[in-house]
PDB file of C-alpha atoms and ligand atoms in Angstrom:
ATOM      1  CA  SER A  11     115.984  81.549  73.294  1.00  0.00           C
ATOM      2  CA  GLY A  12     116.148  78.386  75.359  1.00  0.00           C
ATOM      3  CA  LEU A  13     119.591  79.203  76.760  1.00  0.00           C
ATOM      4  CA  GLU A  14     118.560  82.732  77.755  1.00  0.00           C
ATOM      5  CA  ASP A  15     115.554  81.360  79.618  1.00  0.00           C
ATOM      6  CA  THR A  16     117.820  78.828  81.336  1.00  0.00           C
ATOM      7  CA  VAL A  17     120.113  81.568  82.659  1.00  0.00           C
ATOM      8  CA  LYS A  18     117.193  83.773  83.759  1.00  0.00           C
ATOM      9  CA  LYS A  19     115.561  80.828  85.507  1.00  0.00           C
ATOM     10  CA  THR A  20     118.819  79.801  87.256  1.00  0.00           C
ATOM     11  CA  VAL A  21     119.585  83.308  88.547  1.00  0.00           C
ATOM     12  CA  SER A  22     116.010  83.922  89.719  1.00  0.00           C
ATOM     13  CA  GLU A  23     115.637  80.565  91.501  1.00  0.00           C
ATOM     14  CA  ASN A  24     118.968  80.584  93.354  1.00  0.00           C
ATOM     15  CA  PRO A  25     120.014  83.350  95.787  1.00  0.00           C
ATOM     16  CA  VAL A  26     123.668  83.140  94.680  1.00  0.00           C
ATOM     17  CA  VAL A  27     124.862  81.849  91.296  1.00  0.00           C
ATOM     18  CA  VAL A  28     128.478  81.550  90.132  1.00  0.00           C
ATOM     19  CA  TYR A  29     129.314  80.692  86.515  1.00  0.00           C
ATOM     20  CA  SER A  30     132.826  79.302  86.865  1.00  0.00           C
ATOM     21  CA  LYS A  31     135.600  77.209  85.344  1.00  0.00           C
ATOM     22  CA  THR A  32     136.988  74.378  87.449  1.00  0.00           C
ATOM     23  CA  TRP A  33     140.690  75.178  86.799  1.00  0.00           C
ATOM     24  CA  CYS A  34     140.454  78.978  87.250  1.00  0.00           C
ATOM     25  CA  SER A  35     141.857  80.356  90.515  1.00  0.00           C
ATOM     26  CA  TYR A  36     139.699  83.512  90.422  1.00  0.00           C
ATOM     27  CA  SER A  37     136.628  81.277  90.154  1.00  0.00           C
ATOM     28  CA  SER A  38     137.902  79.213  93.089  1.00  0.00           C
ATOM     29  CA  GLU A  39     138.542  82.365  95.131  1.00  0.00           C
ATOM     30  CA  VAL A  40     135.004  83.674  94.759  1.00  0.00           C
ATOM     31  CA  LYS A  41     133.495  80.238  95.485  1.00  0.00           C
ATOM     32  CA  TYR A  42     135.671  80.055  98.583  1.00  0.00           C
ATOM     33  CA  LEU A  43     134.593  83.550  99.716  1.00  0.00           C
ATOM     34  CA  PHE A  44     130.914  82.548  99.663  1.00  0.00           C
ATOM     35  CA  LYS A  45     131.639  79.280 101.496  1.00  0.00           C
ATOM     36  CA  SER A  46     133.591  81.209 104.153  1.00  0.00           C
ATOM     37  CA  LEU A  47     130.444  83.344 104.679  1.00  0.00           C
ATOM     38  CA  GLY A  48     128.362  80.202 105.177  1.00  0.00           C
ATOM     39  CA  VAL A  49     126.689  80.505 101.768  1.00  0.00           C
ATOM     40  CA  GLU A  50     126.408  77.603  99.294  1.00  0.00           C
ATOM     41  CA  PRO A  51     126.291  79.217  95.842  1.00  0.00           C
ATOM     42  CA  ARG A  52     124.708  77.446  92.863  1.00  0.00           C
ATOM     43  CA  VAL A  53     127.868  76.784  90.845  1.00  0.00           C
ATOM     44  CA  ILE A  54     127.811  76.109  87.107  1.00  0.00           C
ATOM     45  CA  GLU A  55     131.176  74.932  85.758  1.00  0.00           C
ATOM     46  CA  LEU A  56     131.221  76.101  82.141  1.00  0.00           C
ATOM     47  CA  ASP A  57     134.100  73.752  81.267  1.00  0.00           C
ATOM     48  CA  GLU A  58     132.078  70.696  82.262  1.00  0.00           C
ATOM     49  CA  LEU A  59     129.174  71.255  79.881  1.00  0.00           C
ATOM     50  CA  GLY A  60     130.763  70.180  76.610  1.00  0.00           C
ATOM     51  CA  SER A  61     129.734  72.354  73.646  1.00  0.00           C
ATOM     52  CA  GLU A  62     127.045  74.083  75.738  1.00  0.00           C
ATOM     53  CA  GLY A  63     129.756  75.764  77.874  1.00  0.00           C
ATOM     54  CA  PRO A  64     130.940  78.263  75.255  1.00  0.00           C
ATOM     55  CA  GLN A  65     127.340  78.859  74.144  1.00  0.00           C
ATOM     56  CA  LEU A  66     126.327  79.633  77.714  1.00  0.00           C
ATOM     57  CA  GLN A  67     129.330  81.914  78.114  1.00  0.00           C
ATOM     58  CA  LYS A  68     128.295  83.817  74.972  1.00  0.00           C
ATOM     59  CA  LYS A  69     124.769  84.122  76.305  1.00  0.00           C
ATOM     60  CA  LEU A  70     126.109  85.489  79.618  1.00  0.00           C
ATOM     61  CA  GLU A  71     128.121  88.044  77.663  1.00  0.00           C
ATOM     62  CA  LYS A  72     124.965  89.118  75.808  1.00  0.00           C
ATOM     63  CA  LEU A  73     122.961  89.372  79.040  1.00  0.00           C
ATOM     64  CA  THR A  74     125.632  90.990  81.246  1.00  0.00           C
ATOM     65  CA  GLY A  75     128.272  92.463  78.957  1.00  0.00           C
ATOM     66  CA  GLN A  76     130.813  90.248  80.733  1.00  0.00           C
ATOM     67  CA  HIS A  77     132.613  87.490  78.815  1.00  0.00           C
ATOM     68  CA  THR A  78     134.929  86.439  81.658  1.00  0.00           C
ATOM     69  CA  VAL A  79     134.675  83.998  84.566  1.00  0.00           C
ATOM     70  CA  PRO A  80     133.702  83.965  87.348  1.00  0.00           C
ATOM     71  CA  ASN A  81     130.314  85.564  86.603  1.00  0.00           C
ATOM     72  CA  VAL A  82     128.369  86.203  89.819  1.00  0.00           C
ATOM     73  CA  PHE A  83     124.661  86.896  90.452  1.00  0.00           C
ATOM     74  CA  ILE A  84     123.072  87.613  93.830  1.00  0.00           C
ATOM     75  CA  GLY A  85     119.298  87.823  94.250  1.00  0.00           C
ATOM     76  CA  GLY A  86     118.855  87.738  90.484  1.00  0.00           C
ATOM     77  CA  ARG A  87     121.146  90.739  90.000  1.00  0.00           C
ATOM     78  CA  HIS A  88     124.392  90.663  88.043  1.00  0.00           C
ATOM     79  CA  ILE A  89     127.288  91.504  90.414  1.00  0.00           C
ATOM     80  CA  GLY A  90     130.340  91.018  88.169  1.00  0.00           C
ATOM     81  CA  GLY A  91     133.516  88.963  88.671  1.00  0.00           C
ATOM     82  CA  CYS A  92     135.840  88.027  91.512  1.00  0.00           C
ATOM     83  CA  THR A  93     137.326  91.475  92.121  1.00  0.00           C
ATOM     84  CA  ASP A  94     133.844  93.061  92.150  1.00  0.00           C
ATOM     85  CA  THR A  95     132.559  90.562  94.720  1.00  0.00           C
ATOM     86  CA  VAL A  96     135.664  90.847  96.920  1.00  0.00           C
ATOM     87  CA  LYS A  97     135.395  94.648  96.804  1.00  0.00           C
ATOM     88  CA  LEU A  98     131.754  94.534  97.957  1.00  0.00           C
ATOM     89  CA  HIS A  99     132.862  92.292 100.805  1.00  0.00           C
ATOM     90  CA  GLN A 100     135.716  94.630 101.796  1.00  0.00           C
ATOM     91  CA  GLU A 101     133.260  97.543 101.792  1.00  0.00           C
ATOM     92  CA  GLY A 102     130.929  95.575 104.091  1.00  0.00           C
ATOM     93  CA  GLU A 103     128.132  95.479 101.523  1.00  0.00           C
ATOM     94  CA  LEU A 104     128.177  91.811 100.511  1.00  0.00           C
ATOM     95  CA  GLU A 105     126.536  90.425 103.625  1.00  0.00           C
ATOM     96  CA  ALA A 106     123.554  92.784 103.302  1.00  0.00           C
ATOM     97  CA  LEU A 107     123.089  91.718  99.673  1.00  0.00           C
ATOM     98  CA  LEU A 108     123.255  88.057 100.695  1.00  0.00           C
ATOM     99  CA  SER A 109     120.701  88.521 103.491  1.00  0.00           C
ATOM    100  CA  GLU A 110     118.368  90.472 101.190  1.00  0.00           C
ATOM    101  CA  ALA A 111     118.584  87.615  98.652  1.00  0.00           C
ATOM    102  CA  GLY A 112     117.778  85.094 101.367  1.00  0.00           C
ATOM    103  CA  ALA A 113     121.165  83.383 101.054  1.00  0.00           C
ATOM    104  CA  LYS A 114     122.040  83.823 104.704  1.00  0.00           C
TER     105      LYS A 114
ATOM    106  CA  SER B   7     165.287  66.931  74.533  1.00  0.00           C
ATOM    107  CA  GLY B   8     165.125  70.128  72.512  1.00  0.00           C
ATOM    108  CA  LEU B   9     162.279  71.548  74.602  1.00  0.00           C
ATOM    109  CA  GLU B  10     164.020  70.786  77.885  1.00  0.00           C
ATOM    110  CA  ASP B  11     167.154  72.590  76.689  1.00  0.00           C
ATOM    111  CA  THR B  12     164.983  75.527  75.599  1.00  0.00           C
ATOM    112  CA  VAL B  13     163.509  75.883  79.094  1.00  0.00           C
ATOM    113  CA  LYS B  14     166.894  75.508  80.808  1.00  0.00           C
ATOM    114  CA  LYS B  15     168.419  78.080  78.474  1.00  0.00           C
ATOM    115  CA  THR B  16     165.543  80.550  78.983  1.00  0.00           C
ATOM    116  CA  VAL B  17     165.633  80.338  82.784  1.00  0.00           C
ATOM    117  CA  SER B  18     169.419  80.597  82.958  1.00  0.00           C
ATOM    118  CA  GLU B  19     169.680  83.549  80.555  1.00  0.00           C
ATOM    119  CA  ASN B  20     166.905  85.699  82.053  1.00  0.00           C
ATOM    120  CA  PRO B  21     166.876  86.856  85.693  1.00  0.00           C
ATOM    121  CA  VAL B  22     163.072  86.501  85.932  1.00  0.00           C
ATOM    122  CA  VAL B  23     160.957  84.204  83.757  1.00  0.00           C
ATOM    123  CA  VAL B  24     157.157  83.830  83.882  1.00  0.00           C
ATOM    124  CA  TYR B  25     155.396  81.093  81.908  1.00  0.00           C
ATOM    125  CA  SER B  26     151.903  82.503  81.621  1.00  0.00           C
ATOM    126  CA  LYS B  27     148.560  82.434  79.807  1.00  0.00           C
ATOM    127  CA  THR B  28     147.292  85.724  78.407  1.00  0.00           C
ATOM    128  CA  TRP B  29     143.725  85.349  79.728  1.00  0.00           C
ATOM    129  CA  CYS B  30     144.612  84.107  83.233  1.00  0.00           C
ATOM    130  CA  SER B  31     144.224  86.660  86.042  1.00  0.00           C
ATOM    131  CA  TYR B  32     146.737  84.916  88.338  1.00  0.00           C
ATOM    132  CA  SER B  33     149.305  85.165  85.523  1.00  0.00           C
ATOM    133  CA  SER B  34     148.449  88.849  85.106  1.00  0.00           C
ATOM    134  CA  GLU B  35     148.779  89.443  88.850  1.00  0.00           C
ATOM    135  CA  VAL B  36     152.286  88.025  89.056  1.00  0.00           C
ATOM    136  CA  LYS B  37     153.393  89.891  85.922  1.00  0.00           C
ATOM    137  CA  TYR B  38     151.996  93.065  87.430  1.00  0.00           C
ATOM    138  CA  LEU B  39     153.791  92.446  90.750  1.00  0.00           C
ATOM    139  CA  PHE B  40     157.177  92.277  88.986  1.00  0.00           C
ATOM    140  CA  LYS B  41     156.431  95.395  86.933  1.00  0.00           C
ATOM    141  CA  SER B  42     155.451  97.252  90.119  1.00  0.00           C
ATOM    142  CA  LEU B  43     158.904  96.365  91.514  1.00  0.00           C
ATOM    143  CA  GLY B  44     160.535  97.803  88.411  1.00  0.00           C
ATOM    144  CA  VAL B  45     161.414  94.392  86.994  1.00  0.00           C
ATOM    145  CA  GLU B  46     160.691  93.372  83.387  1.00  0.00           C
ATOM    146  CA  PRO B  47     160.253  89.588  83.469  1.00  0.00           C
ATOM    147  CA  ARG B  48     160.811  87.434  80.395  1.00  0.00           C
ATOM    148  CA  VAL B  49     157.201  86.383  79.759  1.00  0.00           C
ATOM    149  CA  ILE B  50     156.290  83.322  77.700  1.00  0.00           C
ATOM    150  CA  GLU B  51     152.574  83.112  76.907  1.00  0.00           C
ATOM    151  CA  LEU B  52     151.883  79.391  76.566  1.00  0.00           C
ATOM    152  CA  ASP B  53     148.560  80.036  74.790  1.00  0.00           C
ATOM    153  CA  GLU B  54     150.278  81.932  71.980  1.00  0.00           C
ATOM    154  CA  LEU B  55     152.610  79.112  70.888  1.00  0.00           C
ATOM    155  CA  GLY B  56     150.158  76.886  69.054  1.00  0.00           C
ATOM    156  CA  SER B  57     150.797  73.166  69.612  1.00  0.00           C
ATOM    157  CA  GLU B  58     154.120  73.914  71.338  1.00  0.00           C
ATOM    158  CA  GLY B  59     152.266  75.502  74.284  1.00  0.00           C
ATOM    159  CA  PRO B  60     150.886  72.274  75.798  1.00  0.00           C
ATOM    160  CA  GLN B  61     154.189  70.501  75.064  1.00  0.00           C
ATOM    161  CA  LEU B  62     156.099  73.209  76.897  1.00  0.00           C
ATOM    162  CA  GLN B  63     153.643  73.040  79.779  1.00  0.00           C
ATOM    163  CA  LYS B  64     154.199  69.281  80.036  1.00  0.00           C
ATOM    164  CA  LYS B  65     157.931  69.828  80.015  1.00  0.00           C
ATOM    165  CA  LEU B  66     157.624  72.410  82.817  1.00  0.00           C
ATOM    166  CA  GLU B  67     155.615  69.892  84.804  1.00  0.00           C
ATOM    167  CA  LYS B  68     158.372  67.314  84.330  1.00  0.00           C
ATOM    168  CA  LEU B  69     161.090  69.789  85.331  1.00  0.00           C
ATOM    169  CA  THR B  70     159.267  71.483  88.247  1.00  0.00           C
ATOM    170  CA  GLY B  71     156.420  69.203  89.290  1.00  0.00           C
ATOM    171  CA  GLN B  72     154.041  72.115  88.579  1.00  0.00           C
ATOM    172  CA  HIS B  73     151.462  71.820  85.788  1.00  0.00           C
ATOM    173  CA  THR B  74     149.738  75.154  86.492  1.00  0.00           C
ATOM    174  CA  VAL B  75     150.298  78.736  85.337  1.00  0.00           C
ATOM    175  CA  PRO B  76     151.872  81.088  86.164  1.00  0.00           C
ATOM    176  CA  ASN B  77     155.188  79.247  86.529  1.00  0.00           C
ATOM    177  CA  VAL B  78     157.896  81.556  87.887  1.00  0.00           C
ATOM    178  CA  PHE B  79     161.707  81.281  87.894  1.00  0.00           C
ATOM    179  CA  ILE B  80     164.117  83.764  89.475  1.00  0.00           C
ATOM    180  CA  GLY B  81     167.889  83.489  88.941  1.00  0.00           C
ATOM    181  CA  GLY B  82     167.414  80.085  87.327  1.00  0.00           C
ATOM    182  CA  ARG B  83     165.577  78.731  90.349  1.00  0.00           C
ATOM    183  CA  HIS B  84     161.977  77.512  90.274  1.00  0.00           C
ATOM    184  CA  ILE B  85     159.862  79.707  92.608  1.00  0.00           C
ATOM    185  CA  GLY B  86     156.337  78.345  92.013  1.00  0.00           C
ATOM    186  CA  GLY B  87     153.095  80.125  91.099  1.00  0.00           C
ATOM    187  CA  CYS B  88     151.368  83.414  91.891  1.00  0.00           C
ATOM    188  CA  THR B  89     150.596  82.720  95.546  1.00  0.00           C
ATOM    189  CA  ASP B  90     154.192  81.572  96.190  1.00  0.00           C
ATOM    190  CA  THR B  91     155.642  84.736  94.632  1.00  0.00           C
ATOM    191  CA  VAL B  92     153.205  87.037  96.448  1.00  0.00           C
ATOM    192  CA  LYS B  93     154.003  85.290  99.745  1.00  0.00           C
ATOM    193  CA  LEU B  94     157.763  85.826  99.252  1.00  0.00           C
ATOM    194  CA  HIS B  95     157.002  89.496  98.581  1.00  0.00           C
ATOM    195  CA  GLN B  96     154.848  89.811 101.705  1.00  0.00           C
ATOM    196  CA  GLU B  97     157.625  88.213 103.759  1.00  0.00           C
ATOM    197  CA  GLY B  98     160.101  90.750 102.325  1.00  0.00           C
ATOM    198  CA  GLU B  99     162.196  88.077 100.625  1.00  0.00           C
ATOM    199  CA  LEU B 100     161.370  88.729  96.972  1.00  0.00           C
ATOM    200  CA  GLU B 101     163.467  91.857  96.549  1.00  0.00           C
ATOM    201  CA  ALA B 102     166.597  90.117  97.837  1.00  0.00           C
ATOM    202  CA  LEU B 103     166.067  87.257  95.398  1.00  0.00           C
ATOM    203  CA  LEU B 104     165.584  89.745  92.540  1.00  0.00           C
ATOM    204  CA  SER B 105     168.759  91.649  93.457  1.00  0.00           C
ATOM    205  CA  GLU B 106     170.763  88.418  93.774  1.00  0.00           C
ATOM    206  CA  ALA B 107     169.539  87.402  90.292  1.00  0.00           C
ATOM    207  CA  GLY B 108     170.570  90.760  88.901  1.00  0.00           C
ATOM    208  CA  ALA B 109     166.991  91.718  88.019  1.00  0.00           C
ATOM    209  CA  LYS B 110     167.078  94.949  89.997  1.00  0.00           C
TER     210      LYS B 110
HETATM  211  N1  LIG C   1     138.473  91.210  87.197  1.00  0.00           N
HETATM  212  C1  LIG C   1     137.792  90.041  86.691  1.00  0.00           C
HETATM  213  C2  LIG C   1     138.757  89.295  85.816  1.00  0.00           C
HETATM  214  C3  LIG C   1     138.109  88.197  85.099  1.00  0.00           C
HETATM  215  C4  LIG C   1     138.993  87.488  84.121  1.00  0.00           C
HETATM  216  O1  LIG C   1     139.821  88.110  83.432  1.00  0.00           O
HETATM  217  N2  LIG C   1     138.799  86.189  84.033  1.00  0.00           N
HETATM  218  C5  LIG C   1     139.586  85.355  83.176  1.00  0.00           C
HETATM  219  C6  LIG C   1     139.974  84.084  83.870  1.00  0.00           C
HETATM  220  S1  LIG C   1     140.812  84.434  85.367  1.00  0.00           S
HETATM  221  C7  LIG C   1     138.810  85.012  81.914  1.00  0.00           C
HETATM  222  O2  LIG C   1     137.629  84.693  81.949  1.00  0.00           O
HETATM  223  N3  LIG C   1     139.516  85.083  80.837  1.00  0.00           N
HETATM  224  C8  LIG C   1     138.953  84.740  79.554  1.00  0.00           C
HETATM  225  C9  LIG C   1     139.120  85.864  78.596  1.00  0.00           C
HETATM  226  O3  LIG C   1     139.751  86.832  78.994  1.00  0.00           O
HETATM  227  O4  LIG C   1     138.671  85.692  77.488  1.00  0.00           O
HETATM  228  C10 LIG C   1     137.312  89.225  87.876  1.00  0.00           C
HETATM  229  O5  LIG C   1     137.753  89.503  88.982  1.00  0.00           O
HETATM  230  O6  LIG C   1     136.518  88.300  87.735  1.00  0.00           O
HETATM  231  N1  LIG C   2     148.340  78.611  93.711  1.00  0.00           N
HETATM  232  C1  LIG C   2     148.688  78.547  92.323  1.00  0.00           C
HETATM  233  C2  LIG C   2     147.450  78.227  91.517  1.00  0.00           C
HETATM  234  C3  LIG C   2     147.764  77.952  90.123  1.00  0.00           C
HETATM  235  C4  LIG C   2     146.564  77.497  89.309  1.00  0.00           C
HETATM  236  O1  LIG C   2     145.714  76.751  89.790  1.00  0.00           O
HETATM  237  N2  LIG C   2     146.528  77.938  88.073  1.00  0.00           N
HETATM  238  C5  LIG C   2     145.454  77.629  87.185  1.00  0.00           C
HETATM  239  C6  LIG C   2     145.038  78.844  86.393  1.00  0.00           C
HETATM  240  S1  LIG C   2     144.650  80.174  87.471  1.00  0.00           S
HETATM  241  C7  LIG C   2     145.842  76.549  86.208  1.00  0.00           C
HETATM  242  O2  LIG C   2     146.931  76.541  85.675  1.00  0.00           O
HETATM  243  N3  LIG C   2     144.926  75.654  86.012  1.00  0.00           N
HETATM  244  C8  LIG C   2     145.122  74.564  85.102  1.00  0.00           C
HETATM  245  C9  LIG C   2     144.905  73.285  85.764  1.00  0.00           C
HETATM  246  O3  LIG C   2     144.554  73.302  86.940  1.00  0.00           O
HETATM  247  O4  LIG C   2     145.083  72.290  85.088  1.00  0.00           O
HETATM  248  C10 LIG C   2     149.299  79.880  91.915  1.00  0.00           C
HETATM  249  O5  LIG C   2     149.170  80.806  92.698  1.00  0.00           O
HETATM  250  O6  LIG C   2     149.906  80.011  90.847  1.00  0.00           O
HETATM  251  S1  LIG C   3     142.454  81.224  84.773  1.00  0.00           S
HETATM  252 FE1  LIG C   3     143.962  81.884  86.153  1.00  0.00          FE
HETATM  253  S2  LIG C   3     142.931  83.045  87.598  1.00  0.00           S
HETATM  254 FE2  LIG C   3     141.416  82.419  86.237  1.00  0.00          FE
END
């Protein structure tokens, strides 16, 4: 479908993508983590897209099995949410993923 | 007003009160912190009250200056959100407040 192609295109064309909600602190935390690593993620605020927001969120759930925000992709690969990304960082694996994806 | 009295009554009758939203991870984190300290907070899920939820949230903003969730009270006193509560815990001050309020 059109929406599925949009997501696939977004995550393949941008090294780091975060599907977020503007008022969600977990979304803010993961956006802040990337910024602190000198990386500017492509951020899509699902609550600023009108009726397309919930549709996009449903599509993300179909593609990734995850219905929650934040929903993070690096180098076209689905990473997970905030806790997943923070854990990768704590284990020293995030920076390698970012370099591999050409984000750093 | 009726709603203002409800809030004042709730926070004076329960040692620990958390105004929360079921799907918010910051709300979950602060609820979990209290449970890990052996404290059962009085939890009010604002997203489970129908139209009263937003009204209550507005009232909390009027009474505390805070429009966000979670909104935490201990011993009738407004504490703040998740980060405020976690900070008090990290500084070793939370347990004293809980004991003083008769929560532990
Ligand atoms: N562990 C996940 C938690 C994600 C989560 O529960 N997100 C919440 C907002 S903080 C959400 O999308 N809730 C909507 C729902 O549960 O339907 C992460 O770190 O991203
Ligand atoms: N630092 C605050 C952040 C609170 C916060 O931003 N809460 C969000 C949900 S996680 C909220 O209520 N957002 C609604 C809004 O910003 O209008 C805390 O730790 O509680
Ligand atoms: S909505 Fe509260 S942390 Fe996401």
